[in-house]
Amino acid sequence: GENVEQHPSTLSVQEGDSAVIKCTYSDSASNYFPWYKQELGKGPQLIIDIRSNVGEKKDQRIAVTLNKTAKHFSLHITETQPEDSAVYFCAASKANAGGTSYGKLTFGQGTILTVHP
Amino acid sequence: NAGVTQTPKFRVLKTGQSMTLLCAQDMNHEYMYWYRQDPGMGLRLIHYSVGEGTTAKGEVPDGYNVSRLKKQNFLLGLESAAPSQTSVYFCASIGGMRQETQYFGPGTRLLVL
């Protein structure tokens, strides 16, 4: 089955700096890679996603890059703010692949991001 | 729309007791999932359902049972709770095969003594 590794487990930055979180996956058939943000006491919320036919996607201060050959993808947050402090999860799935994929996600271990004012 | 809701929010059980966690969604979603979240291990899939009356095992199904008698509800049962089942449980849903974004509930924190 799919295995997703996420690094680092904790990341501390100063407000205004950039933050980068990296993930690798094992199943070359995976084609959908979402990133979730989880604030304290809440459920994960999707912040950005990327599909395997795209190399990079941006949404304001957040960007995600995907290297299919190396099987890794990364989350980039620029101009970090204290409200970016949260746990971030990467995930992988074989979306719309038919068969028995059924949208099941395999998650990375999570990264605790702390942005210091 | 309330989205995905979970009850209860928090529960303490003694070893051997049973309980049922309820997940409800009002988005008419076809697929529903139960995950557990443990420190340093991300979210792991317990069971999932692709429609009313269907259930299937995920990555860590042992010690849990599920039922999907109504499309909007997905129940997770612990027949005989063990301390290893102390965790935070999340429910999620997707519209269907052509959808990708999973919407999560707020979670249920379970402590088994």
mmCIF file of N, CA, C and O in Angstrom, chain A residues 32 36 38 41-44 46 49 51 89 95-96 98 100 102-105 107-110, chain B residues 31 33 35 37 40-43 45 48 50 90 94 97-106:
data_model
loop_
_atom_site.group_PDB
_atom_site.id
_atom_site.type_symbol
_atom_site.label_atom_id
_atom_site.label_comp_id
_atom_site.label_asym_id
_atom_site.label_seq_id
_atom_site.Cartn_x
_atom_site.Cartn_y
_atom_site.Cartn_z
ATOM 1 N N TYR A 32 -3.255 12.342 -6.616
ATOM 2 C CA TYR A 32 -3.898 13.495 -5.969
ATOM 3 C C TYR A 32 -3.221 13.720 -4.630
ATOM 4 O O TYR A 32 -3.078 12.774 -3.843
ATOM 5 N N TYR A 36 -3.588 19.532 4.333
ATOM 6 C CA TYR A 36 -4.588 19.918 5.308
ATOM 7 C C TYR A 36 -3.932 20.692 6.448
ATOM 8 O O TYR A 36 -2.803 20.397 6.852
ATOM 9 N N GLN A 38 -4.602 21.772 10.442
ATOM 10 C CA GLN A 38 -5.413 21.439 11.603
ATOM 11 C C GLN A 38 -5.072 22.384 12.742
ATOM 12 O O GLN A 38 -3.959 22.362 13.276
ATOM 13 N N GLY A 41 -7.756 21.630 18.478
ATOM 14 C CA GLY A 41 -9.108 21.261 18.850
ATOM 15 C C GLY A 41 -10.086 21.166 17.698
ATOM 16 O O GLY A 41 -11.294 21.029 17.916
ATOM 17 N N LYS A 42 -9.577 21.232 16.468
ATOM 18 C CA LYS A 42 -10.467 21.196 15.304
ATOM 19 C C LYS A 42 -10.078 20.064 14.354
ATOM 20 O O LYS A 42 -9.024 19.457 14.487
ATOM 21 N N GLY A 43 -10.955 19.796 13.398
ATOM 22 C CA GLY A 43 -10.642 18.812 12.385
ATOM 23 C C GLY A 43 -9.792 19.408 11.282
ATOM 24 O O GLY A 43 -9.735 20.627 11.119
ATOM 25 N N PRO A 44 -9.098 18.567 10.517
ATOM 26 C CA PRO A 44 -8.275 19.060 9.399
ATOM 27 C C PRO A 44 -9.137 19.761 8.354
ATOM 28 O O PRO A 44 -10.264 19.352 8.080
ATOM 29 N N LEU A 46 -8.833 21.363 4.307
ATOM 30 C CA LEU A 46 -8.042 21.440 3.082
ATOM 31 C C LEU A 46 -7.602 22.875 2.840
ATOM 32 O O LEU A 46 -8.403 23.808 2.910
ATOM 33 N N ASP A 49 -4.438 21.725 -2.908
ATOM 34 C CA ASP A 49 -4.194 20.379 -3.417
ATOM 35 C C ASP A 49 -3.576 20.478 -4.806
ATOM 36 O O ASP A 49 -3.612 21.523 -5.456
ATOM 37 N N ARG A 51 -2.776 17.955 -8.467
ATOM 38 C CA ARG A 51 -2.952 16.695 -9.177
ATOM 39 C C ARG A 51 -1.702 16.381 -9.969
ATOM 40 O O ARG A 51 -0.902 17.268 -10.280
ATOM 41 N N PHE A 89 -0.745 18.574 7.477
ATOM 42 C CA PHE A 89 -0.652 17.191 7.006
ATOM 43 C C PHE A 89 -0.631 17.155 5.488
ATOM 44 O O PHE A 89 -1.440 17.829 4.840
ATOM 45 N N ALA A 95 -7.097 9.282 -6.734
ATOM 46 C CA ALA A 95 -8.437 9.822 -6.943
ATOM 47 C C ALA A 95 -8.935 9.476 -8.330
ATOM 48 O O ALA A 95 -8.185 9.463 -9.302
ATOM 49 N N ASN A 96 -10.236 9.206 -8.390
ATOM 50 C CA ASN A 96 -10.899 8.924 -9.666
ATOM 51 C C ASN A 96 -10.237 7.799 -10.434
ATOM 52 O O ASN A 96 -10.270 7.769 -11.656
ATOM 53 N N GLY A 98 -11.068 4.687 -10.151
ATOM 54 C CA GLY A 98 -11.933 3.516 -10.273
ATOM 55 C C GLY A 98 -11.485 2.425 -9.339
ATOM 56 O O GLY A 98 -10.738 2.672 -8.384
ATOM 57 N N THR A 100 -10.966 0.120 -6.413
ATOM 58 C CA THR A 100 -11.299 0.229 -4.991
ATOM 59 C C THR A 100 -10.597 1.403 -4.327
ATOM 60 O O THR A 100 -10.397 1.411 -3.132
ATOM 61 N N TYR A 102 -11.664 4.620 -4.093
ATOM 62 C CA TYR A 102 -12.718 5.263 -3.295
ATOM 63 C C TYR A 102 -12.255 6.489 -2.533
ATOM 64 O O TYR A 102 -12.712 6.750 -1.438
ATOM 65 N N GLY A 103 -11.311 7.230 -3.113
ATOM 66 C CA GLY A 103 -10.893 8.478 -2.487
ATOM 67 C C GLY A 103 -10.148 8.322 -1.190
ATOM 68 O O GLY A 103 -9.958 9.290 -0.459
ATOM 69 N N LYS A 104 -9.688 7.132 -0.874
ATOM 70 C CA LYS A 104 -8.995 6.932 0.400
ATOM 71 C C LYS A 104 -7.679 7.692 0.415
ATOM 72 O O LYS A 104 -6.914 7.638 -0.528
ATOM 73 N N LEU A 105 -7.441 8.397 1.514
ATOM 74 C CA LEU A 105 -6.225 9.171 1.680
ATOM 75 C C LEU A 105 -5.241 8.450 2.595
ATOM 76 O O LEU A 105 -5.642 7.874 3.602
ATOM 77 N N PHE A 107 -2.116 9.591 4.894
ATOM 78 C CA PHE A 107 -1.579 10.827 5.446
ATOM 79 C C PHE A 107 -0.134 10.688 5.868
ATOM 80 O O PHE A 107 0.322 9.604 6.267
ATOM 81 N N GLY A 108 0.599 11.795 5.812
ATOM 82 C CA GLY A 108 1.896 11.891 6.446
ATOM 83 C C GLY A 108 1.722 12.063 7.946
ATOM 84 O O GLY A 108 0.599 12.166 8.456
ATOM 85 N N GLN A 109 2.844 12.112 8.650
ATOM 86 C CA GLN A 109 2.809 12.112 10.114
ATOM 87 C C GLN A 109 2.460 13.477 10.715
ATOM 88 O O GLN A 109 2.161 13.579 11.895
ATOM 89 N N GLY A 110 2.517 14.520 9.899
ATOM 90 C CA GLY A 110 2.165 15.857 10.383
ATOM 91 C C GLY A 110 3.384 16.691 10.749
ATOM 92 O O GLY A 110 4.422 16.160 11.164
ATOM 93 N N TYR B 31 -19.538 9.031 0.103
ATOM 94 C CA TYR B 31 -18.458 8.311 0.785
ATOM 95 C C TYR B 31 -18.225 8.917 2.169
ATOM 96 O O TYR B 31 -18.175 10.140 2.313
ATOM 97 N N TYR B 33 -15.809 8.269 5.971
ATOM 98 C CA TYR B 33 -14.592 7.630 6.487
ATOM 99 C C TYR B 33 -14.485 7.858 7.989
ATOM 100 O O TYR B 33 -14.885 8.901 8.501
ATOM 101 N N TYR B 35 -11.329 7.950 10.796
ATOM 102 C CA TYR B 35 -9.891 7.945 11.036
ATOM 103 C C TYR B 35 -9.628 8.021 12.542
ATOM 104 O O TYR B 35 -10.438 8.542 13.297
ATOM 105 N N GLN B 37 -6.455 9.561 15.065
ATOM 106 C CA GLN B 37 -5.259 10.401 15.042
ATOM 107 C C GLN B 37 -4.479 10.198 16.321
ATOM 108 O O GLN B 37 -5.000 10.446 17.416
ATOM 109 N N GLY B 40 2.309 11.815 16.273
ATOM 110 C CA GLY B 40 3.411 11.343 15.448
ATOM 111 C C GLY B 40 3.044 10.327 14.390
ATOM 112 O O GLY B 40 3.918 9.817 13.689
ATOM 113 N N MET B 41 1.719 10.022 14.261
ATOM 114 C CA MET B 41 1.322 8.991 13.293
ATOM 115 C C MET B 41 0.321 9.490 12.269
ATOM 116 O O MET B 41 -0.193 8.719 11.469
ATOM 117 N N GLY B 42 0.029 10.759 12.278
ATOM 118 C CA GLY B 42 -0.922 11.277 11.307
ATOM 119 C C GLY B 42 -2.310 10.720 11.545
ATOM 120 O O GLY B 42 -2.671 10.339 12.655
ATOM 121 N N LEU B 43 -3.096 10.660 10.490
ATOM 122 C CA LEU B 43 -4.443 10.084 10.546
ATOM 123 C C LEU B 43 -4.423 8.739 9.833
ATOM 124 O O LEU B 43 -3.914 8.631 8.716
ATOM 125 N N LEU B 45 -6.750 5.415 8.545
ATOM 126 C CA LEU B 45 -8.107 5.031 8.180
ATOM 127 C C LEU B 45 -8.538 3.759 8.900
ATOM 128 O O LEU B 45 -7.864 2.732 8.830
ATOM 129 N N TYR B 48 -14.393 2.609 6.131
ATOM 130 C CA TYR B 48 -15.020 3.578 5.265
ATOM 131 C C TYR B 48 -16.271 2.977 4.634
ATOM 132 O O TYR B 48 -16.507 1.762 4.726
ATOM 133 N N VAL B 50 -18.888 3.491 1.044
ATOM 134 C CA VAL B 50 -19.075 4.134 -0.261
ATOM 135 C C VAL B 50 -20.546 4.311 -0.598
ATOM 136 O O VAL B 50 -20.896 4.656 -1.731
ATOM 137 N N PHE B 90 -11.743 11.036 13.964
ATOM 138 C CA PHE B 90 -12.302 11.991 13.013
ATOM 139 C C PHE B 90 -13.118 11.260 11.957
ATOM 140 O O PHE B 90 -12.724 10.207 11.458
ATOM 141 N N ILE B 94 -16.927 12.576 1.404
ATOM 142 C CA ILE B 94 -16.676 13.037 0.034
ATOM 143 C C ILE B 94 -17.971 12.870 -0.751
ATOM 144 O O ILE B 94 -18.730 11.940 -0.510
ATOM 145 N N MET B 97 -17.393 9.449 -6.337
ATOM 146 C CA MET B 97 -16.197 9.030 -7.059
ATOM 147 C C MET B 97 -15.534 10.198 -7.786
ATOM 148 O O MET B 97 -14.330 10.257 -7.886
ATOM 149 N N ARG B 98 -16.287 11.147 -8.294
ATOM 150 C CA ARG B 98 -15.690 12.246 -9.041
ATOM 151 C C ARG B 98 -15.281 13.399 -8.141
ATOM 152 O O ARG B 98 -14.826 14.430 -8.614
ATOM 153 N N GLN B 99 -15.451 13.238 -6.854
ATOM 154 C CA GLN B 99 -15.046 14.267 -5.913
ATOM 155 C C GLN B 99 -13.738 13.843 -5.260
ATOM 156 O O GLN B 99 -13.397 12.668 -5.243
ATOM 157 N N GLU B 100 -13.010 14.809 -4.728
ATOM 158 C CA GLU B 100 -11.721 14.499 -4.126
ATOM 159 C C GLU B 100 -11.561 15.060 -2.726
ATOM 160 O O GLU B 100 -10.904 14.451 -1.895
ATOM 161 N N THR B 101 -12.142 16.223 -2.453
ATOM 162 C CA THR B 101 -11.905 16.890 -1.181
ATOM 163 C C THR B 101 -12.670 16.210 -0.062
ATOM 164 O O THR B 101 -13.891 16.079 -0.113
ATOM 165 N N GLN B 102 -11.941 15.787 0.962
ATOM 166 C CA GLN B 102 -12.588 15.219 2.143
ATOM 167 C C GLN B 102 -12.878 16.338 3.131
ATOM 168 O O GLN B 102 -12.013 17.156 3.427
ATOM 169 N N TYR B 103 -14.096 16.351 3.643
ATOM 170 C CA TYR B 103 -14.515 17.321 4.649
ATOM 171 C C TYR B 103 -14.555 16.609 5.985
ATOM 172 O O TYR B 103 -15.215 15.581 6.124
ATOM 173 N N PHE B 104 -13.853 17.191 6.959
ATOM 174 C CA PHE B 104 -13.707 16.539 8.257
ATOM 175 C C PHE B 104 -14.640 17.132 9.307
ATOM 176 O O PHE B 104 -14.948 18.332 9.294
ATOM 177 N N GLY B 105 -15.022 16.271 10.254
ATOM 178 C CA GLY B 105 -15.742 16.735 11.423
ATOM 179 C C GLY B 105 -14.769 17.268 12.465
ATOM 180 O O GLY B 105 -13.554 17.209 12.275
ATOM 181 N N PRO B 106 -15.278 17.749 13.608
ATOM 182 C CA PRO B 106 -14.435 18.371 14.624
ATOM 183 C C PRO B 106 -13.706 17.369 15.519
ATOM 184 O O PRO B 106 -12.838 17.761 16.296
#
